[in-house]
Amino acid sequence: MESAALSRIGLAGLAVMGQNLALNIADKGFPISVYNRTTSKVDETLDRANDEGKLPVSGQYSPRDFILSIQRPRSVIILVKAGAPVDHTIDAFSEYMEPGDCIIDGGNEWYQNTERRISEAEKKGLLYLGMGVSGGEEGARNGPSLMPGGSFQAYENIKDILGKVAAQVEDGPCVTYIGEGGSGNFVKMVHNGIEYGDMQLISEAYDVLKNVGGLSNEELAEIFTEWNKGELESFLVEITSDIFRVKDEFGDGELVDKILDKTGMKGTGKWTVQQAAELSVAAPTIAASLDCRYLSGLKDERENASKVLKEAGLKEDIGSVSSGIDKKRLVDDVRQALYASKICSYAQGMNLLRAKSVEKNWNLNFGELARIWKGGCIIRAVFLDRIKKAYQRNPDLASLVVDPEFAKEMVQRQAAWRRVVGLAVATGISTPGMCASLAYFDTYRRSRLPANLVQAQRDLFGAHTYERTDRPGAYHTEWTKLARKNNLKQ
């Protein structure tokens, strides 16, 4: 009788994401206990549970009552701000937990913090999962993409719950056991880095179509709607078409034109770029998207620079180019450029995951990661199924760029891609994401680069040595001495 009255799982941290995930779990038939330090949030969640179908949610008002209201072995999801608040929450709960109980952190946490907490939990006999959750508030309520990493036993304890709560696609729920340690958090971090790149590339497509093509918001809405029926079908393209349709309630025109051009961020994009640098993985599209967010924050400086450079004689050629533009061809070129650029961005993210997986011995399954991103999450897109199949064809694929299917598509689209980047450069429209993707593609596809000259320079000023193409070994040359000798001979 006592066991029947206990909840199957608990969730602490009842901001909107926490509330929605708790209600999603209850909606799938799993009784859940909820807790929040601010008790009004508990009451608010209970009211919603009642209003949304008398869902099996039990509100608790102290850490002790919360933990003791959950069936053994207990599983507790925490959704609080990353960093110290997570540690404080764990301390408050672990006092009442028993060996075999599990803590699941569902926040965007730095993966090394998760690995530290796994070690600390083990000393108390507790299990620990760091679980990436993607899909925003709507995903949390209706089906997110879930990326749990850490204790496999902890995952097994709640596998049935996660399988029902996650978004559902044709080949299963959008959840899988990612791997050991902080792998779940790391995968979610890279997911967010890819998301940064995706959003930047879409904004550049918008910029070119609006400011070079002269297209209205109404036309843009129709274009993005049409794109969402083909190879670019995705959550981000779909919501972009919706954004262009929203009218400004305080004046004429569409709301998008009244939004201040400063982009916020929470840190996962920066972490992704830092990790890419640490692991010597090129991720220029993701890095460009991060740089653009930094530059967008310099609104006053940008307005002043615009004024100063105009006074210095800078002329914008957008008008003269736009007047003779073939809009239909431009729209199709931009579509192709966006798709090719996206492939490069995803390739960079996957290569970063592979490098970290090798370093940490996580044995990440890249095809499975692409599969669980097909639904629920922010970067969900139809072409993730093609990425899944690429890694199924070749689990050791060096890059998506050299998968036979994607390689063919990029070659077919490169002419349009180059036209868009060239047009943007000629008109002074910055497309750093598309430019970075194209430069990545061109650098990666070339069998010989000018790196020989850079290495010669390094050897000249730092005696760093070099390798030769025609014989083995490391070599050093007295470049300056030999150059002077040759000059004297001449």
PDB file of C-alpha atoms in Angstrom, residues 66-202:
ATOM      1  CA  PHE A  66      10.160  15.293  -1.636  1.00  0.00           C
ATOM      2  CA  ILE A  67      12.782  12.529  -1.551  1.00  0.00           C
ATOM      3  CA  LEU A  68      10.769  10.254   0.750  1.00  0.00           C
ATOM      4  CA  SER A  69       7.715  10.520  -1.553  1.00  0.00           C
ATOM      5  CA  ILE A  70       9.528   8.645  -4.372  1.00  0.00           C
ATOM      6  CA  GLN A  71       9.746   4.871  -4.901  1.00  0.00           C
ATOM      7  CA  ARG A  72      13.103   3.130  -4.346  1.00  0.00           C
ATOM      8  CA  PRO A  73      15.453   3.127  -6.144  1.00  0.00           C
ATOM      9  CA  ARG A  74      14.667   6.823  -6.340  1.00  0.00           C
ATOM     10  CA  SER A  75      15.224   8.826  -9.519  1.00  0.00           C
ATOM     11  CA  VAL A  76      15.247  12.613  -9.185  1.00  0.00           C
ATOM     12  CA  ILE A  77      15.480  15.036 -12.118  1.00  0.00           C
ATOM     13  CA  ILE A  78      16.807  18.499 -11.285  1.00  0.00           C
ATOM     14  CA  LEU A  79      16.272  21.451 -13.611  1.00  0.00           C
ATOM     15  CA  VAL A  80      17.964  24.403 -11.930  1.00  0.00           C
ATOM     16  CA  LYS A  81      20.528  26.955 -13.131  1.00  0.00           C
ATOM     17  CA  ALA A  82      23.866  25.362 -14.054  1.00  0.00           C
ATOM     18  CA  GLY A  83      26.846  25.661 -11.722  1.00  0.00           C
ATOM     19  CA  ALA A  84      26.646  26.214  -7.956  1.00  0.00           C
ATOM     20  CA  PRO A  85      22.810  25.944  -7.746  1.00  0.00           C
ATOM     21  CA  VAL A  86      23.085  22.333  -8.971  1.00  0.00           C
ATOM     22  CA  ASP A  87      25.614  21.522  -6.240  1.00  0.00           C
ATOM     23  CA  HIS A  88      23.423  23.144  -3.579  1.00  0.00           C
ATOM     24  CA  THR A  89      20.384  21.186  -4.769  1.00  0.00           C
ATOM     25  CA  ILE A  90      22.320  17.903  -4.744  1.00  0.00           C
ATOM     26  CA  ASP A  91      23.541  18.598  -1.190  1.00  0.00           C
ATOM     27  CA  ALA A  92      19.981  19.276  -0.015  1.00  0.00           C
ATOM     28  CA  PHE A  93      18.609  16.052  -1.526  1.00  0.00           C
ATOM     29  CA  SER A  94      21.471  13.588  -1.015  1.00  0.00           C
ATOM     30  CA  GLU A  95      21.088  13.897   2.773  1.00  0.00           C
ATOM     31  CA  TYR A  96      17.873  11.876   2.445  1.00  0.00           C
ATOM     32  CA  MET A  97      18.853   9.590  -0.445  1.00  0.00           C
ATOM     33  CA  GLU A  98      20.081   6.001  -0.167  1.00  0.00           C
ATOM     34  CA  PRO A  99      22.649   3.914  -2.081  1.00  0.00           C
ATOM     35  CA  GLY A 100      21.248   3.026  -5.509  1.00  0.00           C
ATOM     36  CA  ASP A 101      19.204   6.227  -5.785  1.00  0.00           C
ATOM     37  CA  CYS A 102      19.863   8.435  -8.801  1.00  0.00           C
ATOM     38  CA  ILE A 103      20.161  12.149  -9.576  1.00  0.00           C
ATOM     39  CA  ILE A 104      19.559  13.335 -13.163  1.00  0.00           C
ATOM     40  CA  ASP A 105      20.703  16.876 -14.031  1.00  0.00           C
ATOM     41  CA  GLY A 106      18.666  18.100 -17.002  1.00  0.00           C
ATOM     42  CA  GLY A 107      20.350  21.497 -17.384  1.00  0.00           C
ATOM     43  CA  ASN A 108      22.930  22.830 -19.869  1.00  0.00           C
ATOM     44  CA  GLU A 109      25.887  21.954 -17.649  1.00  0.00           C
ATOM     45  CA  TRP A 110      29.602  22.018 -18.412  1.00  0.00           C
ATOM     46  CA  TYR A 111      30.520  18.355 -18.930  1.00  0.00           C
ATOM     47  CA  GLN A 112      33.439  18.389 -16.464  1.00  0.00           C
ATOM     48  CA  ASN A 113      31.111  19.513 -13.676  1.00  0.00           C
ATOM     49  CA  THR A 114      29.000  16.443 -14.423  1.00  0.00           C
ATOM     50  CA  GLU A 115      32.069  14.191 -14.277  1.00  0.00           C
ATOM     51  CA  ARG A 116      33.020  15.678 -10.897  1.00  0.00           C
ATOM     52  CA  ARG A 117      29.503  15.112  -9.588  1.00  0.00           C
ATOM     53  CA  ILE A 118      29.485  11.506 -10.842  1.00  0.00           C
ATOM     54  CA  SER A 119      32.620  10.885  -8.779  1.00  0.00           C
ATOM     55  CA  GLU A 120      31.165  12.622  -5.705  1.00  0.00           C
ATOM     56  CA  ALA A 121      27.876  10.706  -6.027  1.00  0.00           C
ATOM     57  CA  GLU A 122      29.703   7.372  -6.280  1.00  0.00           C
ATOM     58  CA  LYS A 123      31.321   8.003  -2.891  1.00  0.00           C
ATOM     59  CA  LYS A 124      27.816   8.175  -1.403  1.00  0.00           C
ATOM     60  CA  GLY A 125      26.619   5.125  -3.337  1.00  0.00           C
ATOM     61  CA  LEU A 126      24.431   7.307  -5.582  1.00  0.00           C
ATOM     62  CA  LEU A 127      24.048   7.074  -9.361  1.00  0.00           C
ATOM     63  CA  TYR A 128      24.262  10.160 -11.576  1.00  0.00           C
ATOM     64  CA  LEU A 129      23.188  11.181 -15.086  1.00  0.00           C
ATOM     65  CA  GLY A 130      23.895  14.419 -16.936  1.00  0.00           C
ATOM     66  CA  MET A 131      21.058  14.649 -19.454  1.00  0.00           C
ATOM     67  CA  GLY A 132      20.864  17.141 -22.285  1.00  0.00           C
ATOM     68  CA  VAL A 133      17.279  18.247 -22.961  1.00  0.00           C
ATOM     69  CA  SER A 134      16.486  19.999 -26.242  1.00  0.00           C
ATOM     70  CA  GLY A 135      13.248  21.383 -27.594  1.00  0.00           C
ATOM     71  CA  GLY A 136      12.583  24.412 -25.433  1.00  0.00           C
ATOM     72  CA  GLU A 137       9.431  24.831 -23.401  1.00  0.00           C
ATOM     73  CA  GLU A 138       7.177  23.271 -26.034  1.00  0.00           C
ATOM     74  CA  GLY A 139       9.454  20.259 -26.437  1.00  0.00           C
ATOM     75  CA  ALA A 140       9.591  19.696 -22.686  1.00  0.00           C
ATOM     76  CA  ARG A 141       5.785  19.452 -22.576  1.00  0.00           C
ATOM     77  CA  ASN A 142       5.121  17.552 -25.806  1.00  0.00           C
ATOM     78  CA  GLY A 143       8.284  15.551 -26.461  1.00  0.00           C
ATOM     79  CA  PRO A 144      11.929  16.700 -26.298  1.00  0.00           C
ATOM     80  CA  SER A 145      15.127  15.138 -27.577  1.00  0.00           C
ATOM     81  CA  LEU A 146      16.947  13.636 -24.579  1.00  0.00           C
ATOM     82  CA  MET A 147      20.685  12.979 -24.298  1.00  0.00           C
ATOM     83  CA  PRO A 148      21.458  11.120 -21.043  1.00  0.00           C
ATOM     84  CA  GLY A 149      25.067  10.255 -20.183  1.00  0.00           C
ATOM     85  CA  GLY A 150      26.709   8.846 -17.054  1.00  0.00           C
ATOM     86  CA  SER A 151      25.580   5.805 -15.082  1.00  0.00           C
ATOM     87  CA  PHE A 152      24.119   3.152 -17.378  1.00  0.00           C
ATOM     88  CA  GLN A 153      22.238   1.613 -14.434  1.00  0.00           C
ATOM     89  CA  ALA A 154      20.635   4.993 -13.744  1.00  0.00           C
ATOM     90  CA  TYR A 155      19.527   5.143 -17.392  1.00  0.00           C
ATOM     91  CA  GLU A 156      18.101   1.612 -17.203  1.00  0.00           C
ATOM     92  CA  ASN A 157      16.083   2.612 -14.108  1.00  0.00           C
ATOM     93  CA  ILE A 158      14.192   5.301 -16.046  1.00  0.00           C
ATOM     94  CA  LYS A 159      14.528   4.055 -19.633  1.00  0.00           C
ATOM     95  CA  ASP A 160      10.794   3.302 -19.863  1.00  0.00           C
ATOM     96  CA  ILE A 161       9.902   6.829 -18.694  1.00  0.00           C
ATOM     97  CA  LEU A 162      12.349   8.580 -21.030  1.00  0.00           C
ATOM     98  CA  GLY A 163      11.180   6.442 -23.962  1.00  0.00           C
ATOM     99  CA  LYS A 164       7.574   7.607 -23.486  1.00  0.00           C
ATOM    100  CA  VAL A 165       8.372  11.244 -22.667  1.00  0.00           C
ATOM    101  CA  ALA A 166      10.776  11.871 -25.587  1.00  0.00           C
ATOM    102  CA  ALA A 167       9.655  12.985 -29.040  1.00  0.00           C
ATOM    103  CA  GLN A 168       8.608  10.052 -31.227  1.00  0.00           C
ATOM    104  CA  VAL A 169       9.856   9.578 -34.803  1.00  0.00           C
ATOM    105  CA  GLU A 170       9.346   6.709 -37.237  1.00  0.00           C
ATOM    106  CA  ASP A 171      12.433   4.819 -36.007  1.00  0.00           C
ATOM    107  CA  GLY A 172      11.815   5.196 -32.279  1.00  0.00           C
ATOM    108  CA  PRO A 173      11.865   7.683 -29.399  1.00  0.00           C
ATOM    109  CA  CYS A 174      14.345  10.570 -29.561  1.00  0.00           C
ATOM    110  CA  VAL A 175      16.433   9.311 -26.656  1.00  0.00           C
ATOM    111  CA  THR A 176      19.366   6.926 -26.336  1.00  0.00           C
ATOM    112  CA  TYR A 177      22.053   6.213 -23.777  1.00  0.00           C
ATOM    113  CA  ILE A 178      24.861   8.487 -24.971  1.00  0.00           C
ATOM    114  CA  GLY A 179      27.798   7.081 -23.030  1.00  0.00           C
ATOM    115  CA  GLU A 180      29.793   7.377 -19.831  1.00  0.00           C
ATOM    116  CA  GLY A 181      30.882  10.439 -17.892  1.00  0.00           C
ATOM    117  CA  GLY A 182      29.808  13.846 -19.130  1.00  0.00           C
ATOM    118  CA  SER A 183      29.064  12.632 -22.667  1.00  0.00           C
ATOM    119  CA  GLY A 184      25.366  13.588 -22.508  1.00  0.00           C
ATOM    120  CA  ASN A 185      26.175  17.180 -21.584  1.00  0.00           C
ATOM    121  CA  PHE A 186      28.955  17.364 -24.178  1.00  0.00           C
ATOM    122  CA  VAL A 187      26.672  16.107 -26.959  1.00  0.00           C
ATOM    123  CA  LYS A 188      24.012  18.668 -25.958  1.00  0.00           C
ATOM    124  CA  MET A 189      26.681  21.399 -25.972  1.00  0.00           C
ATOM    125  CA  VAL A 190      27.728  20.525 -29.532  1.00  0.00           C
ATOM    126  CA  HIS A 191      24.055  20.284 -30.527  1.00  0.00           C
ATOM    127  CA  ASN A 192      23.743  23.894 -29.355  1.00  0.00           C
ATOM    128  CA  GLY A 193      26.880  24.884 -31.271  1.00  0.00           C
ATOM    129  CA  ILE A 194      25.365  23.417 -34.457  1.00  0.00           C
ATOM    130  CA  GLU A 195      22.183  25.341 -33.590  1.00  0.00           C
ATOM    131  CA  TYR A 196      24.216  28.581 -33.443  1.00  0.00           C
ATOM    132  CA  GLY A 197      25.569  27.830 -36.942  1.00  0.00           C
ATOM    133  CA  ASP A 198      22.120  26.957 -38.310  1.00  0.00           C
ATOM    134  CA  MET A 199      20.557  30.174 -37.023  1.00  0.00           C
ATOM    135  CA  GLN A 200      23.419  32.310 -38.349  1.00  0.00           C
ATOM    136  CA  LEU A 201      23.204  30.738 -41.819  1.00  0.00           C
ATOM    137  CA  ILE A 202      19.429  31.290 -41.960  1.00  0.00           C
TER     138      ILE A 202
END
